[in-house]
Each structure stands twice: as structure tokens, then as C-alpha cells.
Coordinates of C-alpha atoms in Angstrom, one line a residue:
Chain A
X1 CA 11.1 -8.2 36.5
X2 CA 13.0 -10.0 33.7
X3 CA 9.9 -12.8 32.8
X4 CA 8.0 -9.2 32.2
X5 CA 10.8 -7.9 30.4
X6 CA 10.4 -10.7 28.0
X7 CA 6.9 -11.1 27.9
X8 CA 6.4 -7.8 27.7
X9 CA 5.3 -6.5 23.8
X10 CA 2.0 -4.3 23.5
X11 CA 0.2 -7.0 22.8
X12 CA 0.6 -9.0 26.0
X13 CA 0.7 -6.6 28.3
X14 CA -2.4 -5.1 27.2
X15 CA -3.6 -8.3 27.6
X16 CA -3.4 -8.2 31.0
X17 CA -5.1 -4.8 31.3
X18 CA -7.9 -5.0 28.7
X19 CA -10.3 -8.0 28.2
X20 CA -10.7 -7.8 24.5
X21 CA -7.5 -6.3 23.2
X22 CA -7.0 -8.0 20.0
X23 CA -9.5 -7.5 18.9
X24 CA -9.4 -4.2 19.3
X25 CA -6.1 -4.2 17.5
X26 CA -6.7 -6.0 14.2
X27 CA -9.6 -3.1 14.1
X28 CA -7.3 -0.3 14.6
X29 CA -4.8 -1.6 12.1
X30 CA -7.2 -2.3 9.8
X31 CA -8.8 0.8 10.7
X32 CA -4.6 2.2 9.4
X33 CA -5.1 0.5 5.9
X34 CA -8.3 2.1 5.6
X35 CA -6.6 5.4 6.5
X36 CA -4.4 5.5 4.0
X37 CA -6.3 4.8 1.1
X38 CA -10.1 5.8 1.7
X39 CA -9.7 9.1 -0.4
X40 CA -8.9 6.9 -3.5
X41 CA -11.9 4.5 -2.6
X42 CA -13.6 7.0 -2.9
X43 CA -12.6 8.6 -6.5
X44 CA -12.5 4.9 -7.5
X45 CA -15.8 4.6 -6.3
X46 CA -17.2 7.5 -8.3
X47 CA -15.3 6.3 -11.4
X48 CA -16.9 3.5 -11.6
X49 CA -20.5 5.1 -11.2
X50 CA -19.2 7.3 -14.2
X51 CA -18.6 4.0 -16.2
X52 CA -21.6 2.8 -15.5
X53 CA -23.6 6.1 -16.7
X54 CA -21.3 5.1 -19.5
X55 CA -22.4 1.8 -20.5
X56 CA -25.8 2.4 -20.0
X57 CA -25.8 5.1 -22.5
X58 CA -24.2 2.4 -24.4
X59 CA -26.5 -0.3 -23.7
X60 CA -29.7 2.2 -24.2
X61 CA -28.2 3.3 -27.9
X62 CA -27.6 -0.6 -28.6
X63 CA -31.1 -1.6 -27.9
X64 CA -33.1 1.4 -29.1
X65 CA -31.7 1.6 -32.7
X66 CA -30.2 -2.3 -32.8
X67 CA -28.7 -0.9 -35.9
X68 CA -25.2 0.6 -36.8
X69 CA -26.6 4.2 -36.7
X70 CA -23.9 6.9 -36.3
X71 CA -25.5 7.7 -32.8
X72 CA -24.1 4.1 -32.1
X73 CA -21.0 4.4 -33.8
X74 CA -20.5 7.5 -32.1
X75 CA -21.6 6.3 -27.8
X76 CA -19.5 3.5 -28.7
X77 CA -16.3 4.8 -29.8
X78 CA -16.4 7.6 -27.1
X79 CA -16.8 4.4 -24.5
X80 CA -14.3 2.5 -25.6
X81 CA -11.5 5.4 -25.8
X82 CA -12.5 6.1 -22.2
X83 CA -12.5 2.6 -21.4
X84 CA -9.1 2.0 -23.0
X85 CA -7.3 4.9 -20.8
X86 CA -9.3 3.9 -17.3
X87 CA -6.7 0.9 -16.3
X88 CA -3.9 3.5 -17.2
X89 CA -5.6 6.2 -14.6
X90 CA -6.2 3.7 -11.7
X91 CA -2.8 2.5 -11.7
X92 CA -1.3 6.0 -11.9
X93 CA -3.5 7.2 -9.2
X94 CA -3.4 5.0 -6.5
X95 CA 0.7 4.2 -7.3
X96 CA 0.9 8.0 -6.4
X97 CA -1.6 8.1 -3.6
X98 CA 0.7 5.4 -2.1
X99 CA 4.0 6.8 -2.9
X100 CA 3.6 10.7 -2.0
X101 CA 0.0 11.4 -0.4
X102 CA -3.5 10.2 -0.8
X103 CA -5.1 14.1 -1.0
X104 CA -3.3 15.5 -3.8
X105 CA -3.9 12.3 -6.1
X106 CA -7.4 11.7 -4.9
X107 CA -8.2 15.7 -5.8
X108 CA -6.0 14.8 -9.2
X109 CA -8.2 11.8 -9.8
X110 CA -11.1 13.9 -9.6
X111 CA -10.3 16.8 -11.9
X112 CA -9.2 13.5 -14.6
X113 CA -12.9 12.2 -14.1
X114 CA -14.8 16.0 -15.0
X115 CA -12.4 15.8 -18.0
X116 CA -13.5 12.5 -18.6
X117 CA -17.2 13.7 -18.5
X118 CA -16.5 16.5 -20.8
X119 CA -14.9 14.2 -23.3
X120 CA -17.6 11.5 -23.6
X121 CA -20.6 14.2 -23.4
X122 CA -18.1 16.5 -26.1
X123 CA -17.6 13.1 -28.0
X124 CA -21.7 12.4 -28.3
X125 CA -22.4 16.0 -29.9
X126 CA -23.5 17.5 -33.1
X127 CA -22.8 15.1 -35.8
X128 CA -21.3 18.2 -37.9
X129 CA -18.4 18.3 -35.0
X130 CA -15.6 16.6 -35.6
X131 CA -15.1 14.5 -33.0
X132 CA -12.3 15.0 -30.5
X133 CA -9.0 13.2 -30.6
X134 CA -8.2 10.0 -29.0
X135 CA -6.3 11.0 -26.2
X136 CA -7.5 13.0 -23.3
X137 CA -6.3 14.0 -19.7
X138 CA -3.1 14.2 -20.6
X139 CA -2.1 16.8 -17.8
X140 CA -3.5 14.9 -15.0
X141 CA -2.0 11.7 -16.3
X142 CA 1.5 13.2 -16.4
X143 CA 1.1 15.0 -13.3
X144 CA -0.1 11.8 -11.2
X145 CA 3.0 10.1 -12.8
X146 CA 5.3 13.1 -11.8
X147 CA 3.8 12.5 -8.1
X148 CA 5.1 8.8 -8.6
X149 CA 8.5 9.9 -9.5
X150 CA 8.9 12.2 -6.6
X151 CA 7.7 9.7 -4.5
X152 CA 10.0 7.2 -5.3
X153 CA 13.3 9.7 -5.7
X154 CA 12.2 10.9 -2.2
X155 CA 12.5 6.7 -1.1
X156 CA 15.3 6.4 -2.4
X157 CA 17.0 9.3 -1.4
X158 CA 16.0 8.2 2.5
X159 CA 17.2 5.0 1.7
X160 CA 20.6 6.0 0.3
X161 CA 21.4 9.6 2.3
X162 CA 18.6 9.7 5.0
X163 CA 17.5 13.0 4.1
X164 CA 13.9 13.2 4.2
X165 CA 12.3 15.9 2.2
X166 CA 8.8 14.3 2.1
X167 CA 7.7 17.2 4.1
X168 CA 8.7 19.7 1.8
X169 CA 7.5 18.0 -1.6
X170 CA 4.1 17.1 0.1
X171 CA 3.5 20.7 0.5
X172 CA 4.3 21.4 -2.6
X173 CA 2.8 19.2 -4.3
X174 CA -0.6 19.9 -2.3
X175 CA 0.2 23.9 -3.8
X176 CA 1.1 22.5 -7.4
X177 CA -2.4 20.7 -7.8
X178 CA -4.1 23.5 -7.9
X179 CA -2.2 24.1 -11.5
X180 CA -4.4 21.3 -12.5
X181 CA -7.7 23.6 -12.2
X182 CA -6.2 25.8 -15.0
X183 CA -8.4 25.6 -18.1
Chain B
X1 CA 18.0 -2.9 33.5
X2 CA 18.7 0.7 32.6
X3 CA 19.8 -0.7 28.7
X4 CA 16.8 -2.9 28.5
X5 CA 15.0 0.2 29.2
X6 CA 16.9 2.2 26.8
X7 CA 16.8 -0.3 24.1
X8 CA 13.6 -0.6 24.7
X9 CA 11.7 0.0 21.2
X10 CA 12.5 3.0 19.4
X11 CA 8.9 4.4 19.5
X12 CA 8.6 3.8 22.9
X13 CA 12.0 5.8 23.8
X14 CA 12.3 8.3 21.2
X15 CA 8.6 8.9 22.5
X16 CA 10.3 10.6 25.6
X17 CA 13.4 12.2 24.2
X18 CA 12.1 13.8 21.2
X19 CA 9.1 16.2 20.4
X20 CA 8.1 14.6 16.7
X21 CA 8.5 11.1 17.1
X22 CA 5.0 10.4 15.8
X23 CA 5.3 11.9 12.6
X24 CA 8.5 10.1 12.2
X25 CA 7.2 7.2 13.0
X26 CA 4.5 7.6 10.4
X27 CA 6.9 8.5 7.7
X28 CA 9.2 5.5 8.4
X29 CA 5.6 3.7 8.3
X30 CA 5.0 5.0 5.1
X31 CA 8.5 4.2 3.4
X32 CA 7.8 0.5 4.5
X33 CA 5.1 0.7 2.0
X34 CA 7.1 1.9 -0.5
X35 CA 9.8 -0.1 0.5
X36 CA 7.7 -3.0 -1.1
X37 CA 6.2 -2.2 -3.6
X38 CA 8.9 0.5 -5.3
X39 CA 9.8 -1.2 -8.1
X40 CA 6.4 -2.5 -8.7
X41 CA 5.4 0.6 -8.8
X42 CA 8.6 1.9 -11.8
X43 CA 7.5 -1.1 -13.9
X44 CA 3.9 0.3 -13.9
X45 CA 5.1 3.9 -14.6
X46 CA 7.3 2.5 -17.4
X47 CA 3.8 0.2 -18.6
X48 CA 1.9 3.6 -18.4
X49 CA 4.7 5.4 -20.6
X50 CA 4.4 2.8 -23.2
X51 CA 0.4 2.7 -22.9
X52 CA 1.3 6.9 -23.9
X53 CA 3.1 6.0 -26.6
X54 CA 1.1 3.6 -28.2
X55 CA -1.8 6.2 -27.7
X56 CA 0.1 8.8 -29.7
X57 CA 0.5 6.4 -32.7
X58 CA -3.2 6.3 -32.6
X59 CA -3.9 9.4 -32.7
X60 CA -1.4 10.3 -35.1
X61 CA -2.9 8.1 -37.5
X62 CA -5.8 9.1 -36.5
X63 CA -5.5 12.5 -37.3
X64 CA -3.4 12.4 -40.5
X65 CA -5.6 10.3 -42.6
X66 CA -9.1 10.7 -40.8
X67 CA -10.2 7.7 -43.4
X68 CA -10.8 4.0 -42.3
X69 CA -7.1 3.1 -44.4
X70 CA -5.3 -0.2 -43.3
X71 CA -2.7 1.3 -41.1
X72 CA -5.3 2.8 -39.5
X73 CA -6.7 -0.1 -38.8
X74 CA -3.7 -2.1 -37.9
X75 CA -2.2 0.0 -35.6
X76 CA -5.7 0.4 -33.7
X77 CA -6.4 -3.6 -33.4
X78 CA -2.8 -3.6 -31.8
X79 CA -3.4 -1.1 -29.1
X80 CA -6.5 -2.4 -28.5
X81 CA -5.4 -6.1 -28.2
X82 CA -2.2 -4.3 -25.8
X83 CA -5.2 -2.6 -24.1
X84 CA -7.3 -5.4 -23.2
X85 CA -4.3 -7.7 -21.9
X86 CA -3.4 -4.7 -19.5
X87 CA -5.3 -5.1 -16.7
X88 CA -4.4 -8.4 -16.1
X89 CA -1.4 -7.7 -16.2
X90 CA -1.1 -5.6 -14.2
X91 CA -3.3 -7.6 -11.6
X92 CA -1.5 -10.9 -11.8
X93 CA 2.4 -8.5 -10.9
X94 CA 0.8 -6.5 -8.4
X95 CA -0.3 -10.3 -6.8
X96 CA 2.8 -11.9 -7.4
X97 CA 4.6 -9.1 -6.2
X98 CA 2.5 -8.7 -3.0
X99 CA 2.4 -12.5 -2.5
X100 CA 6.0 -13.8 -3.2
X101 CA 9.1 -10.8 -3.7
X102 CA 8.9 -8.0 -5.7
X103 CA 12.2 -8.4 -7.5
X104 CA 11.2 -11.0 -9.6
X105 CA 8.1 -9.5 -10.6
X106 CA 9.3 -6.5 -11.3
X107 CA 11.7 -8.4 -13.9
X108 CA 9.3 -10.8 -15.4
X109 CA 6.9 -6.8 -16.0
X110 CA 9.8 -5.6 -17.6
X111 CA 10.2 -8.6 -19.9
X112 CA 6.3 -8.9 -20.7
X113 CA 6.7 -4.9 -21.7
X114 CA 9.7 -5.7 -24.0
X115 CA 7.1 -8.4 -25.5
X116 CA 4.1 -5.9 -25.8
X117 CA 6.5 -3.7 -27.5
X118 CA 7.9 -6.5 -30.3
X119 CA 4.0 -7.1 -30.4
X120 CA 2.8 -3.6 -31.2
X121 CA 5.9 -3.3 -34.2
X122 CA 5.2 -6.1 -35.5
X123 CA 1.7 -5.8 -35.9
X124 CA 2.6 -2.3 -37.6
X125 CA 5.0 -4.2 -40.1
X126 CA 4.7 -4.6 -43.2
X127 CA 1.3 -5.0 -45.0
X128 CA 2.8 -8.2 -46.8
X129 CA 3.3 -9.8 -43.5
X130 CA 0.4 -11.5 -41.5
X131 CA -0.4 -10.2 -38.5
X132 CA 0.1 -12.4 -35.3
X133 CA -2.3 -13.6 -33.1
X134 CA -4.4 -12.3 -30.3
X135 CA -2.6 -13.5 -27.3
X136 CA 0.8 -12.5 -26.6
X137 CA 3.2 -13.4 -23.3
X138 CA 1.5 -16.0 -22.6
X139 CA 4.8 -17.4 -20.7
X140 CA 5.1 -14.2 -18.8
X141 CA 1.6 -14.6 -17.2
X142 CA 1.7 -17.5 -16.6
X143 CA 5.2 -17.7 -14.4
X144 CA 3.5 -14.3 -12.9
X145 CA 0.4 -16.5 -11.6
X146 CA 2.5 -19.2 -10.9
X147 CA 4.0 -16.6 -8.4
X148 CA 1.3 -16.1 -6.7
X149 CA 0.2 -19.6 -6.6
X150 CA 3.2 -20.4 -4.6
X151 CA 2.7 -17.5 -2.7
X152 CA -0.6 -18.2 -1.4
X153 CA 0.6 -22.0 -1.0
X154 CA 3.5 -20.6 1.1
X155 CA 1.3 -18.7 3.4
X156 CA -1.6 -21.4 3.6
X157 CA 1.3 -23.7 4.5
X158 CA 3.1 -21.2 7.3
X159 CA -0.6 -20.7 8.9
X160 CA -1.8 -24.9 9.4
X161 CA 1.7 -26.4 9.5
X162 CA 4.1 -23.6 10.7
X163 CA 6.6 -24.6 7.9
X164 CA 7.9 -21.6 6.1
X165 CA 10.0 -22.4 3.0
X166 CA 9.8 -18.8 1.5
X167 CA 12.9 -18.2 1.5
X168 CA 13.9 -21.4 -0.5
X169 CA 11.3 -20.2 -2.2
X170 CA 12.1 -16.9 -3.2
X171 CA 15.7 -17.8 -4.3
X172 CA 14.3 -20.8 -6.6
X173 CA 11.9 -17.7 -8.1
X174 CA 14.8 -15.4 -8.9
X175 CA 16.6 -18.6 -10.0
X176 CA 13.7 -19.2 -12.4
X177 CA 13.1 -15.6 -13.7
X178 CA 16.2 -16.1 -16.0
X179 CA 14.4 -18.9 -17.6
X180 CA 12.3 -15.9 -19.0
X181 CA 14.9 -14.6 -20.8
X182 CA 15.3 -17.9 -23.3
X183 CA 13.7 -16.8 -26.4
Chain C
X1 CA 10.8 -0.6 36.2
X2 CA 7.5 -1.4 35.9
X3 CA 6.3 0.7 33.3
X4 CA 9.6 0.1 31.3
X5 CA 8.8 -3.6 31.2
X6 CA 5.1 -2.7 30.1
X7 CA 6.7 -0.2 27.7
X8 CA 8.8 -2.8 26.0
X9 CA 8.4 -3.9 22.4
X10 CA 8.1 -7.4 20.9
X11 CA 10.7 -6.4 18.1
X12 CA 13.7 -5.2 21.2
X13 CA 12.6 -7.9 23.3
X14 CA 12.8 -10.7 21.2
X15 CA 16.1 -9.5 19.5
X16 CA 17.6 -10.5 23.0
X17 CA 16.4 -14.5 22.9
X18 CA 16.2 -15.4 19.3
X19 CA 19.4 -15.0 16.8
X20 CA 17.5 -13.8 13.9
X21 CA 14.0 -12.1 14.6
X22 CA 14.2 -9.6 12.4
X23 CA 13.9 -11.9 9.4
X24 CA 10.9 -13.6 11.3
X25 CA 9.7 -10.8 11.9
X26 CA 9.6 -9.5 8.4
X27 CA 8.3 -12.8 7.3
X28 CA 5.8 -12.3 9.8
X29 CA 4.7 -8.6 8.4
X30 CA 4.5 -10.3 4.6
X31 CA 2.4 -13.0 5.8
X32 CA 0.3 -10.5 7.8
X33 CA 0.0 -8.9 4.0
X34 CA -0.8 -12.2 2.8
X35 CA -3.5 -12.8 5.4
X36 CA -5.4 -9.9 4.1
X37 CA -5.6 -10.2 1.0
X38 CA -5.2 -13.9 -0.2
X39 CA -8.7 -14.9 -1.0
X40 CA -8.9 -11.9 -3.0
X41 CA -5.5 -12.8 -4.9
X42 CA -7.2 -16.3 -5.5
X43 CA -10.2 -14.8 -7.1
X44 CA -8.3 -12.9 -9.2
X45 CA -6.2 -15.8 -10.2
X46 CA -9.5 -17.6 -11.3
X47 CA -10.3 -14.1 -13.4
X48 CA -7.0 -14.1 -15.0
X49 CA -7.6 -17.9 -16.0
X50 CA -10.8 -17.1 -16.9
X51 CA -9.7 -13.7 -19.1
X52 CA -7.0 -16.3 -20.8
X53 CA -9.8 -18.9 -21.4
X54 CA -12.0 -16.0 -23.6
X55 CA -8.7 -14.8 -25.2
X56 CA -8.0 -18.3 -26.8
X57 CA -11.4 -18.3 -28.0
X58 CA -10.9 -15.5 -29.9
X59 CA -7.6 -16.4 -31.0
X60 CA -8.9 -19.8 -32.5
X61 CA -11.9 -18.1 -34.2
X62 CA -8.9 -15.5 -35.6
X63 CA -7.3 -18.3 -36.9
X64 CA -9.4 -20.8 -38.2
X65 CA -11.3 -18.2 -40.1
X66 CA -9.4 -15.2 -40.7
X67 CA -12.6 -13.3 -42.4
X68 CA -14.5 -11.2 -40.6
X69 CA -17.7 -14.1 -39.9
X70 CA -20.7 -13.7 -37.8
X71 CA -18.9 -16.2 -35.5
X72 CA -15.9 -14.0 -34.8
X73 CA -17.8 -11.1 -34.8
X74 CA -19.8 -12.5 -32.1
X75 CA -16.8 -14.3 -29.7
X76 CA -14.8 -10.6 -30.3
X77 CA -17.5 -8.6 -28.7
X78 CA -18.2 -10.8 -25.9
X79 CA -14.9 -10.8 -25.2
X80 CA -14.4 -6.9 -25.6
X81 CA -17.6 -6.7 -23.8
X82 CA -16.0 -8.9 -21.1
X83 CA -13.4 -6.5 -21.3
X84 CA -14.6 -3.6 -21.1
X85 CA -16.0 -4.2 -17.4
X86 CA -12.9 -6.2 -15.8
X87 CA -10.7 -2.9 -14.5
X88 CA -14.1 -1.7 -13.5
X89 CA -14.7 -5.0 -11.5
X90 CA -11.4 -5.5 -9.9
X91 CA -11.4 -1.8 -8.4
X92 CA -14.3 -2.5 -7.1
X93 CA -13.4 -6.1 -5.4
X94 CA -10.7 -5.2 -4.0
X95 CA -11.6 -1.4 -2.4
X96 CA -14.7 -3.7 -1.3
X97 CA -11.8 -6.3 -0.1
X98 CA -9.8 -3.8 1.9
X99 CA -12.3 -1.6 3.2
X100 CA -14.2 -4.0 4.6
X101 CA -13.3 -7.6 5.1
X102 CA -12.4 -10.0 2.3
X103 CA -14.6 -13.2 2.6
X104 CA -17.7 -11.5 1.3
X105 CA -15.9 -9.7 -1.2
X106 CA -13.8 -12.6 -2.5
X107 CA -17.5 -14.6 -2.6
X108 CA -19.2 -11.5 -4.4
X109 CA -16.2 -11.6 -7.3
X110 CA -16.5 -15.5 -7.8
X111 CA -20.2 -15.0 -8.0
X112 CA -19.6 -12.2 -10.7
X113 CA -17.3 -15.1 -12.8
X114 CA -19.8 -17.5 -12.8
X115 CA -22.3 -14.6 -14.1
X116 CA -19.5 -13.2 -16.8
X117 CA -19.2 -17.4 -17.9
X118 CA -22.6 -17.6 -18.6
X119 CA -22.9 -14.2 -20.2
X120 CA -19.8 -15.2 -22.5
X121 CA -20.9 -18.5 -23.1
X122 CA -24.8 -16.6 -24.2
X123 CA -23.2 -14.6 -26.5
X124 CA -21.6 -17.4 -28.6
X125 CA -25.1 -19.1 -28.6
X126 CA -27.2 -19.9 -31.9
X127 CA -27.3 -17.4 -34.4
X128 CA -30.7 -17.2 -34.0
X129 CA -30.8 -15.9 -30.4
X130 CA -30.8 -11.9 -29.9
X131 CA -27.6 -11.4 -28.0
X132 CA -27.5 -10.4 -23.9
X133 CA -26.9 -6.7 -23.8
X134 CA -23.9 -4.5 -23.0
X135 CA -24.3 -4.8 -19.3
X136 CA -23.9 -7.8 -16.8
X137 CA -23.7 -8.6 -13.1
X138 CA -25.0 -5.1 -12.6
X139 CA -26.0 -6.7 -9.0
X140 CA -22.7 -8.1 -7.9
X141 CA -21.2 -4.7 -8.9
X142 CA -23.5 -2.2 -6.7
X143 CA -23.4 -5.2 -3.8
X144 CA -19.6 -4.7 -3.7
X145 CA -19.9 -0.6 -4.5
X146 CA -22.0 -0.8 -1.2
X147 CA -19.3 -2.9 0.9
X148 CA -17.1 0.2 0.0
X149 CA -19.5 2.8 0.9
X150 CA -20.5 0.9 4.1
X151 CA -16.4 0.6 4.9
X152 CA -16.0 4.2 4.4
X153 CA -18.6 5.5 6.5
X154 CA -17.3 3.3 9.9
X155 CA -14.0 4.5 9.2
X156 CA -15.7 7.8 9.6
X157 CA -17.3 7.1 12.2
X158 CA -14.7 5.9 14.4
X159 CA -12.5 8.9 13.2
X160 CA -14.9 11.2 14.4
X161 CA -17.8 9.8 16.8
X162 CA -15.5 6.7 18.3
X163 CA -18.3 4.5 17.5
X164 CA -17.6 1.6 15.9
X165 CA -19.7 -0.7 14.2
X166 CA -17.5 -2.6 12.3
X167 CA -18.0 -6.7 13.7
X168 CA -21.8 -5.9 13.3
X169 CA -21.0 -4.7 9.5
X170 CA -19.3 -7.6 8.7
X171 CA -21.7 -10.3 10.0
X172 CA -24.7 -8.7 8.3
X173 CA -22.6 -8.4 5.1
X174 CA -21.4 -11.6 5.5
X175 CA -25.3 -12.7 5.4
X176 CA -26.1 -10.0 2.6
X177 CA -23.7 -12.1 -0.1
X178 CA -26.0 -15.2 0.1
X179 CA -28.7 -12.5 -1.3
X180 CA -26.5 -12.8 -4.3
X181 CA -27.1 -16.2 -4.8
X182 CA -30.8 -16.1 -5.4
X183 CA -31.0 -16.1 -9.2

């Protein structure tokens, strides 16, 4: 009895029951990672499809023209302010995917990307526009790093007291993204 | 017997006394993640409030002159030279901090953002004064990558020999972050 | 008795023969960290060297110069060019990394350096040359894209079918990167 006391752990007992069960394992807890985080793939995923629509509008306007036309001027600038803030966004969104919850940021991340969309197509427009400012998603931004907070304050407050109210602010934070699809 | 049964693994034994032990288990799963990476994750948020801040100087300018004037000009070329160090930055503290201890990392972010933020001012200075260069905590970086090389070495080390001096290792590092602080 | 043994847990068994396991053990969770992600964490290492390699260029064309020549103009935008595409790039290595499995990824994302070298290196070239366009290692990018898709979809399938694929992924990815290699 004692020898299987000590031997015991999941791992070698299931040894003895299953042929192949560490295998089986390492899948399942990378199967956990994956879990966690595959929602953000995702929106990561289609943010970088949006950069690459991006920089081929770039790269088309560059070898069409080969001159500094205003078109260029124009393609280029709107890139490079969207390509200035996308660090910023993928930080802020996966810190608070990991800290609170994966759905809220991952819905969060996509609302920032149709802003995104409307800025660049917005920014490429009549020429008598002016053209927008040089910031944009500004709600989404501060609302991902509000999601951080929480998520942290929640840590710590586990850490410190042991009350956990990740419960509560998960659901509301699932409600309060839905503020986010206000125009 | 009956207390190696009862202190037999808490998942295993709260499995049988309480009704929720899963999604118990699965938050004190997910506070383990947060438990590294937590103040990672305030250095970033603090990064992305400076990246905000800088922003707003932009468009500020931006919008009160609307004409290609030098402070125009000098206060974009800084965020844009802040802007393109920042993902690496952020890469090479998220490694080091993954790799090696977060603590230290954590510090040495806060000291390259007290940099970036001397950087950004004094490129704004004057018009007399010449601007500084392009690169800017260099030292930072580098002790950051130095991190992770002797993170990596650590674990390359633990897997062919067994030896694990990480701990050594990690005191010497937090040792070594003060060195930082030498102007 | 039986199924107490079997139930038992490395952690509460182990507490009882060693005097300080939990320390191992936590060593042995950060190496486990480690062990997922270290080739990835090398390849960005040789990125960031990389990244600090173009930023001195610049910064000595800054310098020797200071007037806006056709040689700084062309070493600025191959290095904002260069830029431009890293966030994009790392997102994409490691959701590719961790989705996945890391050896193809890591091999993919040195492959894309060696690309980004020659594409910086091009740009500098004779005055004479036309310079590359605004796009490079378009390849490397949707091969890694793909990894991240493909990860995805088997997590999907084993969360609702039970079927994985996973092992059979990996070794026909792991044949896919040497597609990368023909020129």
C-alpha cells in the first residue's frame, strides 16, 4: 500500500492503466494553453490580414504613381498612424484576455479592428476632407486597459483578502462590452 | 492511512466534499497565470499610458497648427522613433520576464519608460538644442536580453545536466538591476 | 485504499519524502514554461539583435550627415519599412509558436530574418537600383498564418468531435517549413 502511496501521482498511475498516457497528457495541457488564448489568435489573426490589405494598398500606390502624389502621401500616412497604435492594441488586448477573460477582449479587439477599417478607408477619401486626427479607438483602448485593471485589483484582492469576485466582474464585464457597440 | 488519504491532493479531495471544486480549481489556475506575469503586465499598462500621452502631443500639434512647422515636426520624429523601439521592448521584458523572474524585469521596464520619457522632452526642447540620436536605452535592452540569455542557458543547463543554479541566478539579477539605476 | 493510493497527487506525495518540493516543484512549472517557448525566445533574441543592428545604421547615417541625403533617406525607410512589419511578425510567430508546436515556427521566423537582412541590405544598394517594394517575406508570413489556422481548427476538433489530429499536424508541418527554404 505505502510504495503505491508514494508512487502514486496521475501520471504514474495512469501509467499503469493506459499505454500511451503522456502523451496523451502533454496534448491535453497543451490542448489548456490553446484554450485559453485561441479567441485572441484569432482577432490577432485577422489583424494581421487587415495589415496586410494595408500594405498592399501601400505597396500598389508606391509602384503605380512612383511619385510623391497626394494619393501616396495620403495611403501612407493613414498606414503608418495605424501602424504606430497596432503594438499598443496587441499588448492591451491579450494582457486583458489573460487577466480577466478571453471573450470580452477578443469581442473588444474586434470592434477596435472595424474602427480601424473605418479610419484607414475614412483617412483615403475625398481629398477636399480634411483628414481625420491621429488618434483613433480610443474607447476600446481604455476599455481593454480598464479590463487589465480589474483584472489585476481582482489578483490582488485574492491574494491579500481571499475574496474572489472574478465571478461577478466577468459578468459584468461580458454586459459592459456591449457599451462598446454604441456609435 | 486515513490522513494520507485526506491530505491527499486538494483537487482530488475537495472533489468529494464540495459541489464546485472545478471551477475553483480553474480560477486558482487562472490566478497562477496572473501570479506571473502581474507586474509585467502594470509595466505594460503604464508603457501604453505613456504611448497615450505622447499620442495626444501629436495630435495636439497636429491640430493647432495644421502646417508642416518645426515643432510639428520634432515632436512627430520623437514619437515615432518611441514608436518603433516599442515592440521590442516590449518583446525582449515579456522574454525576460517569462524566462528568468518577473521582478526584475518589471523594474528594468519601468526604468527604460523613465528613459523614453527624458527622450521624448528632450527631443521637444529647445529649438537651439540638437536633437539626440536615434537609439535610446540601449543599456536597458541590453540587461533585458541578457535576461533571457541566462534564462534560456539556465533551462538548457537544468534539462542535459540537471544543475539548476536559478536561484543563484535570480538573486545575482535583482543584485544587478540596481546597476541600472547609475546614471 | 486502493483508489486513494491511485487518487493521490505528485505535489501531497512528495511533500512527505523531500524537505522542499514545493520550490522544485515551482522550478519545475517555470521550466515547463521555458520548455515551450525557448526556441521562440531565441528567435526573437536574434530579431531584437537584428532590430538594434538596423537602428545603428540609421543612427550613424543621422550623424555623419545630419542633412536629409539620398543615403539616409534610403537606410530610414528600410528601417521604418522593417518596422513597420515586426509587431505584425511576432504576433504571428508566436500564436503560430503556441498553437501549434514551436520548432517549425521558431525555423519559419529565422527564415523570415534572413529574408528581412537581405531586403534591408537591397535597400541600401546603389543608387542606381529601383528599390524592393513595401512588402517582404509575404511567404513566411501566410506559412506561419496557416500554422495558426491549422492549430485552431484541431483544438476544435477535439473540443467538439474528440478527434485529434494533432501529432499528424505537426510532422507534416514540420516537413512543410523546408518548402520555405526553396528560394
Amino acid at each position: 500500500m505505502d510504495h503505491e502511496g508514494l508512487n502514486a501521482s496521475l501520471g504514474a498511475v495512469s501509467a499503469q492503466q493506459t499505454p500511451a498516457p503522456k502523451a496523451h497528457r502533454i496534448i491535453m495541457d497543451s490542448n489548456k494553453v490553446v484554450e485559453n488564448i485561441y479567441l485572441l489568435v484569432i482577432v490577432t489573426l485577422v489583424s494581421v490580414l487587415q495589415n496586410a490589405f494595408f500594405a498592399q494598398k501601400v505597396e500598389r500606390e508606391c509602384k503605380n504613381h512612383n511619385t510623391r502624389t497626394s494619393a501616396f502621401e495620403r495611403v501612407s500616412c493613414a498606414n503608418r498612424n495605424c501602424m504606430d497604435a497596432y503594438p499598443t492594441f496587441l499588448a492591451v488586448m491579450w494582457c486583458a484576455g489573460l487577466c480577466l477573460s478571453q471573450a470580452p477582449a477578443a469581442f473588444a479587439g474586434i470592434i477596435y479592428l472595424v474602427v480601424r477599417q473605418k479610419y484607414f478607408v475614412g483617412y483615403l477619401g475625398q481629398t477636399s476632407q480634411s483628414t481625420p486626427g491621429y488618434l483613433f479607438g480610443k474607447r476600446v483602448i481604455t476599455f481593454l486597459s480598464l479590463m487589465c485593471v480589474i483584472g489585476i485589483a481582482n489578483y490582488l484582492l485574492v491574494r491579500f483578502y481571499g475574496s474572489d469576485y472574478k465571478e461577478y466582474v466577468e459578468t459584468i464585464t461580458n454586459a459592459a462590452t456591449a457599451l462598446l457597440l454604441i456609435p
